[in-house]
Amino acid sequence: MTTWLVTGGAGYIGAHVVQALMASGRGVVIYDDFSSGLHRRVPDDVEVVAGDVHDAAALAHVFRSHAIDGVVHLAAKKAAGESVDVPLYYYRENVDGLLHVLEAMEGTGITRLVYSSSAAVYGTPVANPVTEDAPLNPESPYGETKVVGEWMARDCGTAWGLSWSALRYFNVGGAGSDALGDSSVNNLIPMVFRALDQGRRPQIFGADYPTPDGTCIRDYIHVVDLAEAHVAAAARCESGVRTDVFNVGTGHGYSVREVMDMVSEVIGRDVDAEVVARRAGDPPATWASTERIERDLGWSASRDLRQMVASAWSAWQANA
Ligand SMILES: NC(=O)c1ccc[n+]([C@@H]2O[C@H](COP(=O)([O-])OP(=O)(O)OC[C@H]3O[C@@H](n4cnc5c(N)ncnc54)[C@H](O)[C@@H]3O)[C@@H](O)[C@H]2O)c1
């Protein structure tokens, strides 16, 4: 049995990754500074080390004292819009943070990394479905930090044999249980819930895009499916395969209006969304090619949009 350190394991996605790794029989240690992580997401029987990923000495100590075999690195800041205003903060947190994790790994001889990347590396895609070989055109400092992170992992693969997988998440939603729900409101589904809570009409940013119903199309991936992709990626690293990047999506796009309709169905009343002006920088449509991850990791998504919205709504209400 291998033991994995999960940075950001008290976060929304990280907590699901922790559960999936445990279910696979692997040992898990969480490393998190709780800047956005929540104690309620941490299982009682998992060891948690409170710390900052910039502290390479502390990381190296944990690697040795817990006989860590590999790292799933999720700890990062994730708001693309915010990153435009404070780019250096994003480079510090996301690039410099990873740098220290990699230094600690190199210094202690740990050669397995599963890295949280993002579909933000593509920016506005040239064609759909987006393959991993599509040009990288990030449109925010956040997306840029994820590209640099992939390059850092690749270069360490070349230099000292790091076996790594970078997972490019598409739009993540849902919850594995109420305690693990997404508490941030960066994504569409929680944004709709928050508007409803506040007695406002949820907003659709533009209904004049060149899509069938005029609203933007995205690939929504259930967080439990996403977590299972990390287990498949960890297994690939354990087998010693050197490197790759993988899209993690369903291969299917839903429009904003279709998501709103699903929310209406799940909560049992019309959300009565209002159309407002487009936001800058929203690509009309993007969904993933899942061919590579199906072929190389043997992973595909099995949960649908209804399960995603229903589990997210249940968690939202439980944590209101
Ligand atoms: N949520 C999404 O839709 C999405 C999409 C694509 C990629 N991602 C990536 O997935 C990862 C996890 O995202 P999330 O949605 O779970 O976010 P989150 O904010 O819920 O989780 C991030 C976790 O990292 C911890 N953390 C942050 N900075 C740290 C530091 N310096 N040292 C130690 N711990 C630190 C936080 O406390 C938190 O527990 C991020 O790398 C993010 O960029 C998320």
Tab-separated table of N, CA and C and ligand atoms in Angstrom, residues 7-15 31-38 41 51-54 73-79 89 92-94 97 115-120 142 146 167-173 182-184 186-187 226 230, ligand 1:
chain	number	residue	atom	x	y	z
A	7	THR	N	-1.986	17.851	-0.698
A	7	THR	CA	-1.965	19.270	-0.322
A	7	THR	C	-3.329	19.856	-0.699
A	8	GLY	N	-3.879	20.683	0.170
A	8	GLY	CA	-5.219	21.206	-0.096
A	8	GLY	C	-6.299	20.161	0.147
A	9	GLY	N	-5.986	19.173	0.994
A	9	GLY	CA	-6.925	18.064	1.234
A	9	GLY	C	-8.145	18.447	2.050
A	10	ALA	N	-8.154	19.667	2.626
A	10	ALA	CA	-9.349	20.120	3.341
A	10	ALA	C	-10.208	21.014	2.445
A	11	GLY	N	-9.790	21.161	1.188
A	11	GLY	CA	-10.548	21.973	0.237
A	11	GLY	C	-11.689	21.178	-0.376
A	12	TYR	N	-12.438	21.852	-1.227
A	12	TYR	CA	-13.618	21.221	-1.848
A	12	TYR	C	-13.223	19.971	-2.640
A	13	ILE	N	-12.325	20.110	-3.590
A	13	ILE	CA	-11.956	18.951	-4.407
A	13	ILE	C	-11.041	18.017	-3.611
A	14	GLY	N	-10.096	18.610	-2.873
A	14	GLY	CA	-9.132	17.800	-2.131
A	14	GLY	C	-9.811	16.825	-1.173
A	15	ALA	N	-10.870	17.268	-0.513
A	15	ALA	CA	-11.550	16.384	0.443
A	15	ALA	C	-12.156	15.176	-0.279
A	31	TYR	N	-2.206	17.855	3.970
A	31	TYR	CA	-1.362	19.017	4.302
A	31	TYR	C	-2.117	20.243	3.813
A	32	ASP	N	-2.490	21.127	4.735
A	32	ASP	CA	-3.366	22.243	4.353
A	32	ASP	C	-3.168	23.396	5.321
A	33	ASP	N	-3.220	24.613	4.804
A	33	ASP	CA	-3.089	25.770	5.709
A	33	ASP	C	-4.457	26.324	6.135
A	34	PHE	N	-5.511	25.687	5.693
A	34	PHE	CA	-6.892	26.063	6.039
A	34	PHE	C	-7.228	27.502	5.662
A	35	SER	N	-6.566	28.009	4.627
A	35	SER	CA	-6.914	29.364	4.169
A	35	SER	C	-8.299	29.357	3.533
A	36	SER	N	-8.648	28.296	2.841
A	36	SER	CA	-10.037	28.133	2.398
A	36	SER	C	-10.541	26.729	2.728
A	37	GLY	N	-9.680	25.893	3.270
A	37	GLY	CA	-10.085	24.535	3.653
A	37	GLY	C	-10.937	24.563	4.914
A	38	LEU	N	-11.710	23.498	5.113
A	38	LEU	CA	-12.632	23.436	6.247
A	38	LEU	C	-12.380	22.166	7.056
A	41	ARG	N	-14.545	18.978	6.617
A	41	ARG	CA	-14.368	18.081	5.466
A	41	ARG	C	-13.348	16.965	5.743
A	51	GLY	N	-0.133	23.358	7.592
A	51	GLY	CA	1.096	23.990	7.130
A	51	GLY	C	0.896	24.618	5.771
A	52	ASP	N	1.879	25.428	5.418
A	52	ASP	CA	1.842	26.172	4.159
A	52	ASP	C	2.742	25.452	3.155
A	53	VAL	N	2.302	25.346	1.905
A	53	VAL	CA	3.125	24.640	0.906
A	53	VAL	C	4.411	25.395	0.576
A	54	HIS	N	4.504	26.649	0.985
A	54	HIS	CA	5.762	27.372	0.756
A	54	HIS	C	6.855	26.930	1.724
A	73	HIS	N	-1.140	17.361	-5.535
A	73	HIS	CA	-0.991	18.780	-5.193
A	73	HIS	C	-2.193	19.572	-5.697
A	74	LEU	N	-3.062	19.925	-4.741
A	74	LEU	CA	-4.246	20.728	-5.082
A	74	LEU	C	-4.187	22.127	-4.485
A	75	ALA	N	-3.346	22.341	-3.476
A	75	ALA	CA	-3.347	23.620	-2.760
A	75	ALA	C	-3.012	24.747	-3.723
A	76	ALA	N	-3.933	25.660	-3.877
A	76	ALA	CA	-3.735	26.777	-4.814
A	76	ALA	C	-4.881	27.755	-4.643
A	77	LYS	N	-4.740	28.904	-5.283
A	77	LYS	CA	-5.850	29.856	-5.371
A	77	LYS	C	-6.476	29.688	-6.746
A	78	LYS	N	-7.796	29.896	-6.848
A	78	LYS	CA	-8.489	29.402	-8.050
A	78	LYS	C	-9.436	30.385	-8.745
A	79	ALA	N	-9.462	31.635	-8.318
A	79	ALA	CA	-10.435	32.563	-8.916
A	79	ALA	C	-9.781	33.319	-10.081
A	89	TYR	N	0.161	37.622	-6.568
A	89	TYR	CA	-0.347	36.745	-5.509
A	89	TYR	C	-0.598	35.343	-6.083
A	92	ARG	N	2.674	33.655	-6.725
A	92	ARG	CA	3.276	33.225	-5.466
A	92	ARG	C	2.603	31.964	-4.944
A	93	GLU	N	1.279	31.999	-4.916
A	93	GLU	CA	0.552	30.859	-4.336
A	93	GLU	C	0.647	29.614	-5.219
A	94	ASN	N	0.478	29.798	-6.506
A	94	ASN	CA	0.327	28.626	-7.378
A	94	ASN	C	1.653	28.145	-7.958
A	97	GLY	N	4.333	28.076	-4.735
A	97	GLY	CA	3.874	26.991	-3.860
A	97	GLY	C	4.284	25.636	-4.427
A	115	TYR	N	-0.996	16.422	-10.310
A	115	TYR	CA	-1.070	17.887	-10.231
A	115	TYR	C	-2.431	18.384	-10.734
A	116	SER	N	-3.034	19.286	-9.938
A	116	SER	CA	-4.308	19.923	-10.293
A	116	SER	C	-4.100	20.989	-11.330
A	117	SER	N	-4.425	20.705	-12.578
A	117	SER	CA	-4.405	21.764	-13.574
A	117	SER	C	-5.845	22.141	-13.896
A	118	SER	N	-6.054	22.794	-14.999
A	118	SER	CA	-7.386	23.335	-15.266
A	118	SER	C	-7.603	23.502	-16.761
A	119	ALA	N	-8.856	23.435	-17.182
A	119	ALA	CA	-9.187	23.737	-18.577
A	119	ALA	C	-8.884	25.196	-18.905
A	120	ALA	N	-8.619	26.008	-17.858
A	120	ALA	CA	-8.247	27.412	-18.097
A	120	ALA	C	-6.958	27.518	-18.902
A	142	TYR	N	-4.337	33.280	-13.566
A	142	TYR	CA	-4.631	31.961	-12.976
A	142	TYR	C	-4.319	30.843	-13.965
A	146	LYS	N	-1.255	27.737	-14.092
A	146	LYS	CA	-1.470	26.289	-14.278
A	146	LYS	C	-0.600	25.763	-15.427
A	167	LEU	N	-3.899	16.919	-14.284
A	167	LEU	CA	-5.316	16.743	-14.627
A	167	LEU	C	-5.924	18.110	-14.905
A	168	ARG	N	-6.397	18.276	-16.129
A	168	ARG	CA	-7.021	19.553	-16.518
A	168	ARG	C	-8.520	19.448	-16.283
A	169	TYR	N	-8.946	19.960	-15.105
A	169	TYR	CA	-10.359	19.848	-14.737
A	169	TYR	C	-11.181	20.801	-15.597
A	170	PHE	N	-12.349	20.333	-16.018
A	170	PHE	CA	-13.335	21.223	-16.626
A	170	PHE	C	-14.204	21.790	-15.488
A	171	ASN	N	-15.484	22.014	-15.674
A	171	ASN	CA	-16.268	22.716	-14.635
A	171	ASN	C	-16.747	21.739	-13.565
A	172	VAL	N	-16.244	21.923	-12.370
A	172	VAL	CA	-16.471	20.940	-11.312
A	172	VAL	C	-17.723	21.303	-10.517
A	173	GLY	N	-18.539	20.305	-10.178
A	173	GLY	CA	-19.739	20.569	-9.388
A	173	GLY	C	-20.137	19.345	-8.585
A	182	ASP	N	-19.193	22.448	-1.924
A	182	ASP	CA	-18.392	23.610	-2.333
A	182	ASP	C	-18.904	24.840	-1.599
A	183	SER	N	-18.040	25.463	-0.804
A	183	SER	CA	-18.495	26.633	-0.045
A	183	SER	C	-18.174	27.927	-0.770
A	184	SER	N	-17.436	27.841	-1.892
A	184	SER	CA	-17.114	29.066	-2.624
A	184	SER	C	-18.201	29.294	-3.681
A	186	ASN	N	-17.618	30.545	-6.945
A	186	ASN	CA	-16.965	30.882	-8.212
A	186	ASN	C	-17.655	30.219	-9.391
A	187	ASN	N	-18.350	29.128	-9.150
A	187	ASN	CA	-18.907	28.338	-10.254
A	187	ASN	C	-20.407	28.561	-10.388
A	226	LEU	N	-14.393	13.215	-10.621
A	226	LEU	CA	-13.080	13.872	-10.698
A	226	LEU	C	-12.111	13.264	-9.676
A	230	HIS	N	-8.228	11.068	-9.968
A	230	HIS	CA	-6.950	11.219	-9.252
A	230	HIS	C	-6.400	9.860	-8.824
B	1	LIG	N1	-13.103	24.164	-8.268
B	1	LIG	C1	-12.906	24.176	-9.594
B	1	LIG	O1	-13.867	24.340	-10.361
B	1	LIG	C2	-11.525	23.955	-10.177
B	1	LIG	C3	-11.393	23.873	-11.577
B	1	LIG	C4	-10.121	23.658	-12.118
B	1	LIG	C5	-9.024	23.513	-11.267
B	1	LIG	N2	-9.189	23.611	-9.931
B	1	LIG	C6	-7.991	23.452	-9.066
B	1	LIG	O2	-8.265	22.471	-8.082
B	1	LIG	C7	-7.533	22.758	-6.888
B	1	LIG	C8	-8.454	22.691	-5.698
B	1	LIG	O3	-9.540	23.597	-5.898
B	1	LIG	P1	-10.779	23.642	-4.907
B	1	LIG	O4	-11.965	24.018	-5.705
B	1	LIG	O5	-10.842	22.431	-4.064
B	1	LIG	O6	-10.362	24.916	-4.019
B	1	LIG	P2	-10.406	25.127	-2.457
B	1	LIG	O7	-10.104	26.561	-2.223
B	1	LIG	O8	-11.651	24.556	-1.875
B	1	LIG	O9	-9.186	24.227	-1.959
B	1	LIG	C9	-7.852	24.659	-1.926
B	1	LIG	C10	-7.232	24.093	-0.653
B	1	LIG	O10	-5.848	24.422	-0.598
B	1	LIG	C11	-5.545	24.988	0.658
B	1	LIG	N3	-4.443	25.923	0.432
B	1	LIG	C12	-4.470	27.045	-0.335
B	1	LIG	N4	-3.273	27.661	-0.304
B	1	LIG	C13	-2.467	26.885	0.467
B	1	LIG	C14	-1.115	26.989	0.888
B	1	LIG	N5	-0.350	28.025	0.514
B	1	LIG	N6	-0.608	26.025	1.692
B	1	LIG	C15	-1.372	24.978	2.098
B	1	LIG	N7	-2.665	24.832	1.736
B	1	LIG	C16	-3.206	25.783	0.958
B	1	LIG	C17	-6.823	25.666	1.107
B	1	LIG	O11	-6.907	25.848	2.511
B	1	LIG	C18	-7.864	24.666	0.606
B	1	LIG	O12	-8.092	23.635	1.545
B	1	LIG	C19	-6.857	24.107	-7.129
B	1	LIG	O13	-5.528	23.864	-7.535
B	1	LIG	C20	-7.658	24.698	-8.260
B	1	LIG	O14	-6.905	25.603	-9.035
B	1	LIG	C21	-10.411	23.832	-9.362
